[in-house]
Short mmCIF file of C-alpha atoms in Angstrom, two decimals:
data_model
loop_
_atom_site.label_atom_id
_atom_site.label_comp_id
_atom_site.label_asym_id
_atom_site.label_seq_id
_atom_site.Cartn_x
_atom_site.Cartn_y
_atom_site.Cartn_z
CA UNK A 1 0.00 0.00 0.00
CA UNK A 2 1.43 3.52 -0.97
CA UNK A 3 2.00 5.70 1.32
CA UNK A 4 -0.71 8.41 0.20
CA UNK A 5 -3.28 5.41 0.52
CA UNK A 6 -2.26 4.79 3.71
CA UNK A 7 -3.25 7.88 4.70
CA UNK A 8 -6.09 8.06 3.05
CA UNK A 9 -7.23 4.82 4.97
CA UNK A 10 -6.12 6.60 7.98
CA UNK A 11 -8.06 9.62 7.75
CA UNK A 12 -11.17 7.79 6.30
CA UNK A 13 -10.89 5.70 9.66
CA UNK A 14 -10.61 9.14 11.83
CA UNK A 15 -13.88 10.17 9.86
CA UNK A 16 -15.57 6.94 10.53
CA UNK A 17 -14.81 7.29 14.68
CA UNK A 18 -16.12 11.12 14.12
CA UNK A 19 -19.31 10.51 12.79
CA UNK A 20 -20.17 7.72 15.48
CA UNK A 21 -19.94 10.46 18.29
CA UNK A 22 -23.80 11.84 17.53
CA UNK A 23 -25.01 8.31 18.04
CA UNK A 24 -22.88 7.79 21.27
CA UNK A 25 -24.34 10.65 22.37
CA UNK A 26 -27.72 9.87 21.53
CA UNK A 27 -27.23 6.12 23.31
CA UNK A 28 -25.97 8.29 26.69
CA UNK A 29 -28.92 10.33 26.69
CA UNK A 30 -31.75 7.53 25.98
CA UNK A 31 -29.15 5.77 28.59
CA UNK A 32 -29.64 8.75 31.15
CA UNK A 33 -33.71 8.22 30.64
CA UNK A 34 -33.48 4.33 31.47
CA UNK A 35 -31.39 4.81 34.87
CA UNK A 36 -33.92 7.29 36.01
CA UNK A 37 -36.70 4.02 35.18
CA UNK A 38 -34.04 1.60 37.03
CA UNK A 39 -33.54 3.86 40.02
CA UNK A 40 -37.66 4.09 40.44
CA UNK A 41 -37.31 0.73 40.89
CA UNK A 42 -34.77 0.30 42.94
CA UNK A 43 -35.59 2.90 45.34
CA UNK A 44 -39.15 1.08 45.97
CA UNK A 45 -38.11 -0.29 49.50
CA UNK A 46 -35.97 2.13 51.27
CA UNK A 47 -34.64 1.74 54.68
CA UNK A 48 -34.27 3.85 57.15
CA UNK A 49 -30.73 5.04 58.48
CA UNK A 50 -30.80 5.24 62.08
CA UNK A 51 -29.10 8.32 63.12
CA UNK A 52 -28.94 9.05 66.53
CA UNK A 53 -28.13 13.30 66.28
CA UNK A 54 -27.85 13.57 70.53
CA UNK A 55 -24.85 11.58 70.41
CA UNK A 56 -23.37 12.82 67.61
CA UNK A 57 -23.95 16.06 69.04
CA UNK A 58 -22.24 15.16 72.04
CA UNK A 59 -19.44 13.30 70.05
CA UNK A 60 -19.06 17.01 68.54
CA UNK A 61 -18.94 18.42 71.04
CA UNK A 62 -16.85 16.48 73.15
CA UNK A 63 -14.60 16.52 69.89
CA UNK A 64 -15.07 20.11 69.09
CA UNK A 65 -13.20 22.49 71.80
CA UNK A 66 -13.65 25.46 70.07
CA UNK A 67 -17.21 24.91 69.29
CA UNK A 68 -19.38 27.54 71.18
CA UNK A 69 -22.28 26.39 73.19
CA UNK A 70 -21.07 23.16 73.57
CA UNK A 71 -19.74 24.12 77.30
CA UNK A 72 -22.55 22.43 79.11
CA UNK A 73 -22.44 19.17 77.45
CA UNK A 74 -18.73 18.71 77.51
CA UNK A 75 -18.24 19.69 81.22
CA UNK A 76 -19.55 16.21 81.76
CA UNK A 77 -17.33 14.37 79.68
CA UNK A 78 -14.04 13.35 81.15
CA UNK A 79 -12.37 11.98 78.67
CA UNK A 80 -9.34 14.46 77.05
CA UNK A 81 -8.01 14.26 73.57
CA UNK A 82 -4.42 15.92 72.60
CA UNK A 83 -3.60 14.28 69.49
CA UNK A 84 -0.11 15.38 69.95
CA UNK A 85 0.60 13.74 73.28
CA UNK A 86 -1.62 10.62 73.09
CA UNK A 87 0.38 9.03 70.73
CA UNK A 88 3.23 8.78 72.33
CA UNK A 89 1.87 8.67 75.64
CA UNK A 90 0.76 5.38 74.24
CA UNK A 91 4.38 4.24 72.59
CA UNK A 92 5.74 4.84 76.54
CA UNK A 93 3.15 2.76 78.55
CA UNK A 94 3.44 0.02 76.31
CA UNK A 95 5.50 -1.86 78.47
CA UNK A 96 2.81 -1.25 81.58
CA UNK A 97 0.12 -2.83 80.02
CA UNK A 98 -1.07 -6.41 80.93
CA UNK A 99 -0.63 -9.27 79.66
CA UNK A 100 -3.53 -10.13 77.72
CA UNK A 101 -3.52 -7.00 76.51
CA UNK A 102 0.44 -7.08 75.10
CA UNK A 103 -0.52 -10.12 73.94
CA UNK A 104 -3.43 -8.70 72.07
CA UNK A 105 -1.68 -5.96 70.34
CA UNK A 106 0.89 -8.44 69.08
CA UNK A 107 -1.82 -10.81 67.62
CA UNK A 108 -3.55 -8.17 66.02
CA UNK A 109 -0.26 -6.50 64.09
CA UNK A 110 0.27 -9.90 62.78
CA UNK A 111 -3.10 -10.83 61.70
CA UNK A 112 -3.35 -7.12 59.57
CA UNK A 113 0.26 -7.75 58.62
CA UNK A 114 -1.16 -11.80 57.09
CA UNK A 115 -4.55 -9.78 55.67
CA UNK A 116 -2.36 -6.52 54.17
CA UNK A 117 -0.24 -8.43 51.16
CA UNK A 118 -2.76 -7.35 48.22
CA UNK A 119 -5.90 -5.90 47.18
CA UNK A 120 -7.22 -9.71 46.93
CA UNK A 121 -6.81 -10.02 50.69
CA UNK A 122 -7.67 -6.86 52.10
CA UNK A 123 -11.45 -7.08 50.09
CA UNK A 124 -11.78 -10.80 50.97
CA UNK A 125 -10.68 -9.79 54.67
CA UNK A 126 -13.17 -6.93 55.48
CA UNK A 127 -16.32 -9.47 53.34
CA UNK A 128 -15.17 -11.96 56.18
CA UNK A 129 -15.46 -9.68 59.45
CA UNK A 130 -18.63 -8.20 58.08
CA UNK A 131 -20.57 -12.10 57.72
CA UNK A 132 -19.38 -12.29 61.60
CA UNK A 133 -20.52 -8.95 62.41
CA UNK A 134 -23.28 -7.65 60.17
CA UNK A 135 -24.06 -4.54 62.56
CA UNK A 136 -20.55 -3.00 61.29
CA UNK A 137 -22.23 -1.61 58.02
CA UNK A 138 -18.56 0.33 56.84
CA UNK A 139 -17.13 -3.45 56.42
CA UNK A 140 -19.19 -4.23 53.53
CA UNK A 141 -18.78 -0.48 52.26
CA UNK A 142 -14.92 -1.08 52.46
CA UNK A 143 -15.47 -4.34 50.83
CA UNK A 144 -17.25 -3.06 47.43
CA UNK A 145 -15.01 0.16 47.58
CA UNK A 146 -12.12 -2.02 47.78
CA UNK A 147 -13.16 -4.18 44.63
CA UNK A 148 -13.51 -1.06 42.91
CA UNK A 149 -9.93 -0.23 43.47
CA UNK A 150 -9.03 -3.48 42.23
CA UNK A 151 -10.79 -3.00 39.37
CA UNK A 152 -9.04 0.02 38.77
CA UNK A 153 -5.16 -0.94 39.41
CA UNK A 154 -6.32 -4.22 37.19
CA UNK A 155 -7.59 -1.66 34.24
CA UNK A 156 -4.17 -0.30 33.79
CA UNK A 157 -2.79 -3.25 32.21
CA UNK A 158 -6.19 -3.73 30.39
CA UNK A 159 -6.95 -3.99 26.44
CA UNK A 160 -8.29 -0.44 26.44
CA UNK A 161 -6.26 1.57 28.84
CA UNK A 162 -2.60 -0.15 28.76
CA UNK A 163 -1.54 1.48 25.66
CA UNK A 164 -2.96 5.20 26.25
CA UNK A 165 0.09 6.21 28.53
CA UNK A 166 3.06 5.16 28.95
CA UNK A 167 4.70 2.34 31.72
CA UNK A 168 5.80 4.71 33.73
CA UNK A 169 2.88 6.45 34.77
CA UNK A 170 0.86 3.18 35.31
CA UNK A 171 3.38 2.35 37.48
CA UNK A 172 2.81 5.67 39.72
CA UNK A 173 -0.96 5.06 39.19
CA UNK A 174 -1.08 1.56 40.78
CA UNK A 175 1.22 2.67 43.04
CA UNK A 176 -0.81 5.28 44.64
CA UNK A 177 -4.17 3.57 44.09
CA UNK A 178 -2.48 0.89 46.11
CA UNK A 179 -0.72 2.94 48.67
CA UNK A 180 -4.42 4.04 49.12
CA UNK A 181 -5.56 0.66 49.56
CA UNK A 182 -3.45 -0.43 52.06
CA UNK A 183 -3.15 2.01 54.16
CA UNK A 184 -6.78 2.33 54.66
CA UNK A 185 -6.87 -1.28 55.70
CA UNK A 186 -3.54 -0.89 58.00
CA UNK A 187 -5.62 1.75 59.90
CA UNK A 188 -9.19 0.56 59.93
CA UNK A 189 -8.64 -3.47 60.22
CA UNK A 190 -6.91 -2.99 63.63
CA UNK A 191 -10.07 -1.05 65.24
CA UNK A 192 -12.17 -3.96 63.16
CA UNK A 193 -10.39 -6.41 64.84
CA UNK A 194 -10.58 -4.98 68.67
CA UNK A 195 -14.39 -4.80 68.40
CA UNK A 196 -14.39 -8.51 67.51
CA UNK A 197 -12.24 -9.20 70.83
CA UNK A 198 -14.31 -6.96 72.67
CA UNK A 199 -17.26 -8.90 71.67
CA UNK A 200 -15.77 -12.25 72.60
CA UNK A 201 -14.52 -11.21 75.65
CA UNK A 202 -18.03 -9.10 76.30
CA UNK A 203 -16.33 -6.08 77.44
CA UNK A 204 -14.59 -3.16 75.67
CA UNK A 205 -11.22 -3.00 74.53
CA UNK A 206 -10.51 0.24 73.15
CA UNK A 207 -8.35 2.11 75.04
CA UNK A 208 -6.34 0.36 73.30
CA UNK A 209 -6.59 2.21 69.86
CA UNK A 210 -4.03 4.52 70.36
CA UNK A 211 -1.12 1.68 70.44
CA UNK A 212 -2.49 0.96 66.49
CA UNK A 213 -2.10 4.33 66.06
CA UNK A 214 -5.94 5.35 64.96
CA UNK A 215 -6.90 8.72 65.58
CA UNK A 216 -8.46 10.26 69.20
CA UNK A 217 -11.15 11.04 66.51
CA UNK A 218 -12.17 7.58 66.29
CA UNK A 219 -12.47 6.79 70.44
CA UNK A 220 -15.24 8.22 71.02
CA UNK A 221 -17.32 6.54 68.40
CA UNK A 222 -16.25 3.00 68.91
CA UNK A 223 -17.20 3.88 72.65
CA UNK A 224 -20.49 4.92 72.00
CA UNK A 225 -21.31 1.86 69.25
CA UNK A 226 -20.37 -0.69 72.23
CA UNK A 227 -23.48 1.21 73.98
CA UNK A 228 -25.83 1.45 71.18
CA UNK A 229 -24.83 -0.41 68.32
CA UNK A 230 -25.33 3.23 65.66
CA UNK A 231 -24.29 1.76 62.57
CA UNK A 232 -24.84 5.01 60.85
CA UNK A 233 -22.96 7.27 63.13
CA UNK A 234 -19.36 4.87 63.09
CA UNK A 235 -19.61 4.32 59.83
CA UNK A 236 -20.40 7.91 58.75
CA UNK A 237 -17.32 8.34 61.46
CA UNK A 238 -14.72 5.55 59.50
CA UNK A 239 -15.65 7.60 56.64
CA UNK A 240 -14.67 10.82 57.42
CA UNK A 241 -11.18 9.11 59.23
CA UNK A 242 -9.91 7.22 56.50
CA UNK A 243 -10.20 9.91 54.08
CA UNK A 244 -8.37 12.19 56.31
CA UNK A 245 -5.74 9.28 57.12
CA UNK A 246 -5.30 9.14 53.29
CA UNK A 247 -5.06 12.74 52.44
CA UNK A 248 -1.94 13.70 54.51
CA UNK A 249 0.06 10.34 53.61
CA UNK A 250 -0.76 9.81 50.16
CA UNK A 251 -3.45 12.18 48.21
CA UNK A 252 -0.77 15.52 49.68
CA UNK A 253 2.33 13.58 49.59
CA UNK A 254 5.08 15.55 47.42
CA UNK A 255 5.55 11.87 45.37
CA UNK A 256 1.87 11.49 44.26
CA UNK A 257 1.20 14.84 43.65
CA UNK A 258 3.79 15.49 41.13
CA UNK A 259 3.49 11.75 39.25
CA UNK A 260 -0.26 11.19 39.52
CA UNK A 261 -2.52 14.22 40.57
CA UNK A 262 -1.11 16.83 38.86
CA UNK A 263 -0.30 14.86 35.88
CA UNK A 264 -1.91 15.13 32.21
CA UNK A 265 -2.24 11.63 31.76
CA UNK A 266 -4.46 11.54 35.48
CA UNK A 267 -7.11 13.66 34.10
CA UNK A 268 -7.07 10.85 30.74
CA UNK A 269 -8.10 8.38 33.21
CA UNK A 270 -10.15 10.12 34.94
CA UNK A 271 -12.04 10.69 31.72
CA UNK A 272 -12.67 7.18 31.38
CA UNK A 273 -13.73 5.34 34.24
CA UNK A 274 -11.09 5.46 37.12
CA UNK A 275 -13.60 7.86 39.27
CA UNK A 276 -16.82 5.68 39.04
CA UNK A 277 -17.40 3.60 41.91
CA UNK A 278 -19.48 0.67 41.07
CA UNK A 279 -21.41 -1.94 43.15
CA UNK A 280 -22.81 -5.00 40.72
CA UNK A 281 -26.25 -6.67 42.16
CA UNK A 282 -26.70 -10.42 41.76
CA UNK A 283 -29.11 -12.81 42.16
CA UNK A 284 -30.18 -16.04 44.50
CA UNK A 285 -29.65 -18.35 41.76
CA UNK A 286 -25.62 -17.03 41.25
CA UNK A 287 -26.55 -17.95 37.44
CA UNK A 288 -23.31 -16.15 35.62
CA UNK A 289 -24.01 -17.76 32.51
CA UNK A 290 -27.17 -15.86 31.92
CA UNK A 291 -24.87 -12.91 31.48
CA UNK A 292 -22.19 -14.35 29.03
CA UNK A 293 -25.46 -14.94 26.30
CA UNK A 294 -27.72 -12.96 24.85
CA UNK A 295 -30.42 -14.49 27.45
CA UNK A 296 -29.94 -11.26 29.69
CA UNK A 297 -28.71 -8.14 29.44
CA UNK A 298 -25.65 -6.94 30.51
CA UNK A 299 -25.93 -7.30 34.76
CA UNK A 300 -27.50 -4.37 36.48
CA UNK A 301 -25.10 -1.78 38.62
CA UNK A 302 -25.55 0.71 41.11
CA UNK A 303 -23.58 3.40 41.95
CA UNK A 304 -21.94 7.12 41.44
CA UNK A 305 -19.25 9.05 39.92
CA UNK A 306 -16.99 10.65 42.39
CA UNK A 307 -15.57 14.27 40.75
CA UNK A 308 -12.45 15.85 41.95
CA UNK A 309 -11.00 13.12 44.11
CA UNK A 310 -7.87 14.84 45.29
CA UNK A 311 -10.53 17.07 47.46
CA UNK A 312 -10.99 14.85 51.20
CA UNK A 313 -14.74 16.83 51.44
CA UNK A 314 -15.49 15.36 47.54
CA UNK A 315 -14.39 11.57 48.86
CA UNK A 316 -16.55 11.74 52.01
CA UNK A 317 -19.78 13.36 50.51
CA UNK A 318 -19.35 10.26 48.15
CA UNK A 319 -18.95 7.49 50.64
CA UNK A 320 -21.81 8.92 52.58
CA UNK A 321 -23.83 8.64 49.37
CA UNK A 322 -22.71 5.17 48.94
CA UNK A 323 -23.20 4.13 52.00
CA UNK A 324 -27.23 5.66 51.89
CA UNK A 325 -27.42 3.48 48.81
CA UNK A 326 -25.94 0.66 49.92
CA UNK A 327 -27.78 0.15 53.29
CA UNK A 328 -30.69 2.56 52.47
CA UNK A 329 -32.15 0.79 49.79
CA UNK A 330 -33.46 -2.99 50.05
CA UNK A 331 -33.38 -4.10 46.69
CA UNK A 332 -29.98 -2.61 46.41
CA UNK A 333 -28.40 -4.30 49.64
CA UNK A 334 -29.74 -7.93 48.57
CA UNK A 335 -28.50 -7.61 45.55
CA UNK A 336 -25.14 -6.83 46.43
CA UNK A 337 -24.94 -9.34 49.31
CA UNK A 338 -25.97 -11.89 46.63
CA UNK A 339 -23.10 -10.84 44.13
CA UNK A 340 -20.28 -10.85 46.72
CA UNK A 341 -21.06 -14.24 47.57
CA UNK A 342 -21.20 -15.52 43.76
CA UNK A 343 -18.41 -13.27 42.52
CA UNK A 344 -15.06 -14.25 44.32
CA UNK A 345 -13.04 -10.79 43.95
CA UNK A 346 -9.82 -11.24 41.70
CA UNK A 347 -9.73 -8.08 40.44
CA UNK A 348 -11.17 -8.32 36.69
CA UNK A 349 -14.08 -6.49 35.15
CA UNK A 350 -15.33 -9.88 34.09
CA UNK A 351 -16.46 -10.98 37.77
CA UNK A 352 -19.46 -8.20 36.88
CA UNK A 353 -19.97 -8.30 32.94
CA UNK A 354 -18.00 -11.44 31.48
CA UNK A 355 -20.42 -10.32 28.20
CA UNK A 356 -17.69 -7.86 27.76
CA UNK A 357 -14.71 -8.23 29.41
CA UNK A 358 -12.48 -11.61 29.38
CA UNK A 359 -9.17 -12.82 31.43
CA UNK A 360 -7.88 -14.27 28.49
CA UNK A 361 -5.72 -12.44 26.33
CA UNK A 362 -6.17 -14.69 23.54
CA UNK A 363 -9.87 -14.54 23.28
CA UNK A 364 -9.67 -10.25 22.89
CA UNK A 365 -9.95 -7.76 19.96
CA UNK A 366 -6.68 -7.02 18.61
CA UNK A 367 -7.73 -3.92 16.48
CA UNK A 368 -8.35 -0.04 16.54
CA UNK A 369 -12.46 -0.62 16.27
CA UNK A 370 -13.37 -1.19 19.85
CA UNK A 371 -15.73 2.06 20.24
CA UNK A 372 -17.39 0.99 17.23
CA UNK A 373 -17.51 -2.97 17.73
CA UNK A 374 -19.09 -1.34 21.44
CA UNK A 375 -21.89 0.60 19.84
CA UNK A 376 -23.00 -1.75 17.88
CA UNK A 377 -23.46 -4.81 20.53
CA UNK A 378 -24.64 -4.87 24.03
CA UNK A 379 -22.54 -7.68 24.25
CA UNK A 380 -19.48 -9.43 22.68
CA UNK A 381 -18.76 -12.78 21.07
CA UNK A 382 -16.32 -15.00 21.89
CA UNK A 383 -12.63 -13.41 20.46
CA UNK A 384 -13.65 -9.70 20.19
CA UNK A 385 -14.48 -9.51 23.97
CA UNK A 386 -12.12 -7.21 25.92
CA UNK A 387 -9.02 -7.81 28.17
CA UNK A 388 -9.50 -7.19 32.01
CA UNK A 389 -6.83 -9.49 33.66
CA UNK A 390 -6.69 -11.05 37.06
CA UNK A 391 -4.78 -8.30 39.41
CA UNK A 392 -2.65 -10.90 40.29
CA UNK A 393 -1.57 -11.58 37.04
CA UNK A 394 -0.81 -8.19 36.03
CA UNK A 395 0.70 -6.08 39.42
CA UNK A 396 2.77 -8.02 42.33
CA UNK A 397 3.22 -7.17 45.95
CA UNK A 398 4.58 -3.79 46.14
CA UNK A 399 7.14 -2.50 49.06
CA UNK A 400 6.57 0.75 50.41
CA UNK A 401 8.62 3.15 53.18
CA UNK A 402 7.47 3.47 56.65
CA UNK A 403 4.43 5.06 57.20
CA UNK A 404 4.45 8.55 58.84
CA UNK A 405 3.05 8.44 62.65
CA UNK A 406 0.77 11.60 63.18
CA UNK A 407 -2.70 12.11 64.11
CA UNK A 408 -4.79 13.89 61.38
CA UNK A 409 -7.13 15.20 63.87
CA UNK A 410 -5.51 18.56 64.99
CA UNK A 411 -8.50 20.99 64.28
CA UNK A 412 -12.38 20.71 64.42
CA UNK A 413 -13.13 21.24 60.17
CA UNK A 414 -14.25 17.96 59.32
CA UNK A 415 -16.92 17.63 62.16
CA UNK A 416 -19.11 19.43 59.64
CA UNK A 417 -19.53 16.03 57.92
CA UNK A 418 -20.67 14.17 60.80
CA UNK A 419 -24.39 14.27 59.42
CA UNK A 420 -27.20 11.62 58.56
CA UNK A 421 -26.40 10.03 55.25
CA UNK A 422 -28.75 11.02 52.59
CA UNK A 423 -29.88 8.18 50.19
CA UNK A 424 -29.03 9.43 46.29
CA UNK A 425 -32.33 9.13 43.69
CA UNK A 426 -30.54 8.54 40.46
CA UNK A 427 -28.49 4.84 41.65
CA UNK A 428 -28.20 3.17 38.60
CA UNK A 429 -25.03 3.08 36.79
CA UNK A 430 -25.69 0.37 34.01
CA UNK A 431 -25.82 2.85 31.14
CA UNK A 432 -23.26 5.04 32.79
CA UNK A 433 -20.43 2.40 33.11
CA UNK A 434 -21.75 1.45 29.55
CA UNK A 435 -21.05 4.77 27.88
CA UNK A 436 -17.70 5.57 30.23
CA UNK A 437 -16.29 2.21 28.38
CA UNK A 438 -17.82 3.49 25.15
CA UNK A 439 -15.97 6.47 25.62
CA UNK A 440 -12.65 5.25 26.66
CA UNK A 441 -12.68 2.49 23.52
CA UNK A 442 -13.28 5.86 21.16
CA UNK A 443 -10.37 7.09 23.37
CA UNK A 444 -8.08 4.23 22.34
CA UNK A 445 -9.29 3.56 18.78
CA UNK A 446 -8.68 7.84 18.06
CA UNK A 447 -4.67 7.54 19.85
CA UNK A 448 -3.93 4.58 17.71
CA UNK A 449 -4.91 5.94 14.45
CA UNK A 450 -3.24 9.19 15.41
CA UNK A 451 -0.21 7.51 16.58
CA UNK A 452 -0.22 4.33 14.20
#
């Protein structure tokens, strides 16, 4: 072929991706109509949050020094918080403690250290503790946000996304989407893991959260659950702390910054799907194969897109939202509970649509015509499906420097988020997700044409 004809072809192919962006646009908005239908129905049997607002109030306020009217309430409480000296306070009496409760620490460390090696074990370690202790809503939240992330770091090696930038920035991009990963777990699974001694041993044990290092931010509500059992207000709390444990050692660091948030190719990927977080719904019968024909469609999600992540207020207004949908919503809670124990988490897109997506490289499309192979099916046939490996496959155990040792909780700001969770109206993300991998195949069929 001649070199003019080449380009020729080239351009003609440019055109052709061109003139199917009307039609992707007209699929997103009849796509837009149908959630609005599919949220109706999900939202038919909501449940209601419990929120108890007099002890959150007094949690504020007991939190909350310079808060004004607040003296009354808090000249009761006896309990002091100085982030700055509790810490190590806690570092020097190690020694003092008892026995059992040495021995405790110890245990725990290593069972967090066992549960911390991946993403695989971290999301299989918080579905466990929640089946053993259902009334701690956030460890099913953490479970399907922790899939999610999976899903991500797995994407960056995918069919679609692997070839839009370069090694090196994947690299920083799994790094800090795992750095996130694991450091939420190394902070959380430790205060999981007292309340599940404290419940064996009928009595609470934490006082001794501080040796963990967790916040004074989160004492107070782990006290007041062992009273009342407030799902809402702890997990509305284990929001707003991990966030905040993330934002000073990972979403601010210097590193990340520079090589991820602040970097062109970030924005790309945020563009396609990085910043939708997705929960599938399943069914009683776990029937997958229903979804790899053309006897179903594709399998229904829920959902939201989360915009400016690098903002810590953005990140908790979402998981509050999530959280609403997730527990507010009956249809939407069975369902998930019924996927997560069908769908073993491995970290491919094909645990949720294997209509699209595939493990197997072999069985993939090879070729620059994904957005328009996408358009035209709802599914895919057997060797044009997509490429979504295993995380394990694709990303190995990654080694990381100490973590720094400081209590985020100097100043009263983020006590404005410690409100009942609101439960979202427009849930369903079928047609979203649908049109985000629409758009990120027209992404990757445009760059390889332009850069043949």
């Amino acid at each position: 072929m001649s070199h003019s004809k080449g380009f020729k072809t080239g351009r003609q192919s440019i055109w052709s991706l061109l003139f199917s962006v009307p039609r992707a646009a007209a699929e997103a908005f009849g796509g837009l109509t149908a959630a609005w239908i599919a949220s109706s129905e999900l939202r038919r049997y909501p449940k209601d949050l419990a929120w108890n607002e007099g002890a959150a109030r007094s949690i504020t306020c007991l939190l909350d020094k310079t808060a004004e009217g607040c003296q009354r309430e808090r000249a009761g409480q006896t309990m002091r918080f100085d982030p700055l000296l509790r810490d190590s306070t806690a570092e020097n009496n190690l020694g003092q403690l008892p026995a059992l409760d040495h021995l405790l620490i110890q245990r725990i460390h290593e069972a967090v250290t066992e549960a911390n090696k991946s993403n695989i074990t971290r999301t299989r370690a918080y579905l466990e503790f929640y089946e053993d202790y259902p009334e701690v809503h956030w460890a099913l939240l953490a479970h399907m946000v922790s899939r999610n992330a999976g899903w991500n770091m797995s994407d960056l090696q995918s069919g679609l996304m692997s070839d839009l930038t370069d090694n090196r920035f994947k690299n920083h991009l799994y790094r800090f989407l795992e750095r996130c990963n694991a450091l939420i777990f190394q902070d959380a699974y430790p205060q999981l893991l007292l309340y599940k001694f404290s419940k064996q041993k009928e009595q609470s044990y934490f006082h001794l959260l501080p040796y963990f290092h967790v916040s004074a931010f989160m004492t107070p509500f782990w006290e007041r659950f062992w009273i009342d059992r407030n799902s809402s207000l702890l997990t509305v709390a284990l929001i707003i702390n991990e966030q905040n444990y993330i934002e000073g050692r990972v979403v601010r660091h210097p590193y990340f910054r520079k090589n991820v948030l602040d970097a062109p190719s970030f924005r790309l990927h945020e563009l396609a799907r990085l910043n939708q977080i997705i929960f599938p719904l399943g069914d009683t019968r776990c029937r997958h194969d229903l979804f790899k024909q053309s006897i179903l469609p594709l399998r229904p999600l829920v959902g939201l897109t989360i915009k400016h992540f690098d903002d810590p207020s953005t990140r908790i207004k979402a998981g509050k939202s999530l959280y609403a949908m997730l527990f507010g919503y009956e249809d939407i809670y069975r369902g998930v509970f019924k996927y997560v124990h069908c769908s073993p988490h491995l970290g491919s897109r094909s645990e949720y649509w294997p209509a699209l997506f595939t493990t197997q490289r072999n069985k993939t499309m090879n070729s620059l015509v994904e957005s328009k192979e996408l358009l035209q099916s709802e599914w895919l046939t057997n060797g044009h499906q997509l490429y979504s490996p295993l995380l394990e496959d694709v990303w190995h155990d990654t080694e990381y420097e100490p973590i720094p040792r400081f209590d985020w909780f100097q100043e009263p700001t983020m006590l404005r988020h410690l409100s009942k969770p609101i439960r979202p109206f427009l849930v369903d993300m079928t047609h979203a997700h649908r049109t985000a991998l629409e758009r990120t195949a027209f992404t990757h069929d445009l760059s390889g044409h332009l850069n043949p």
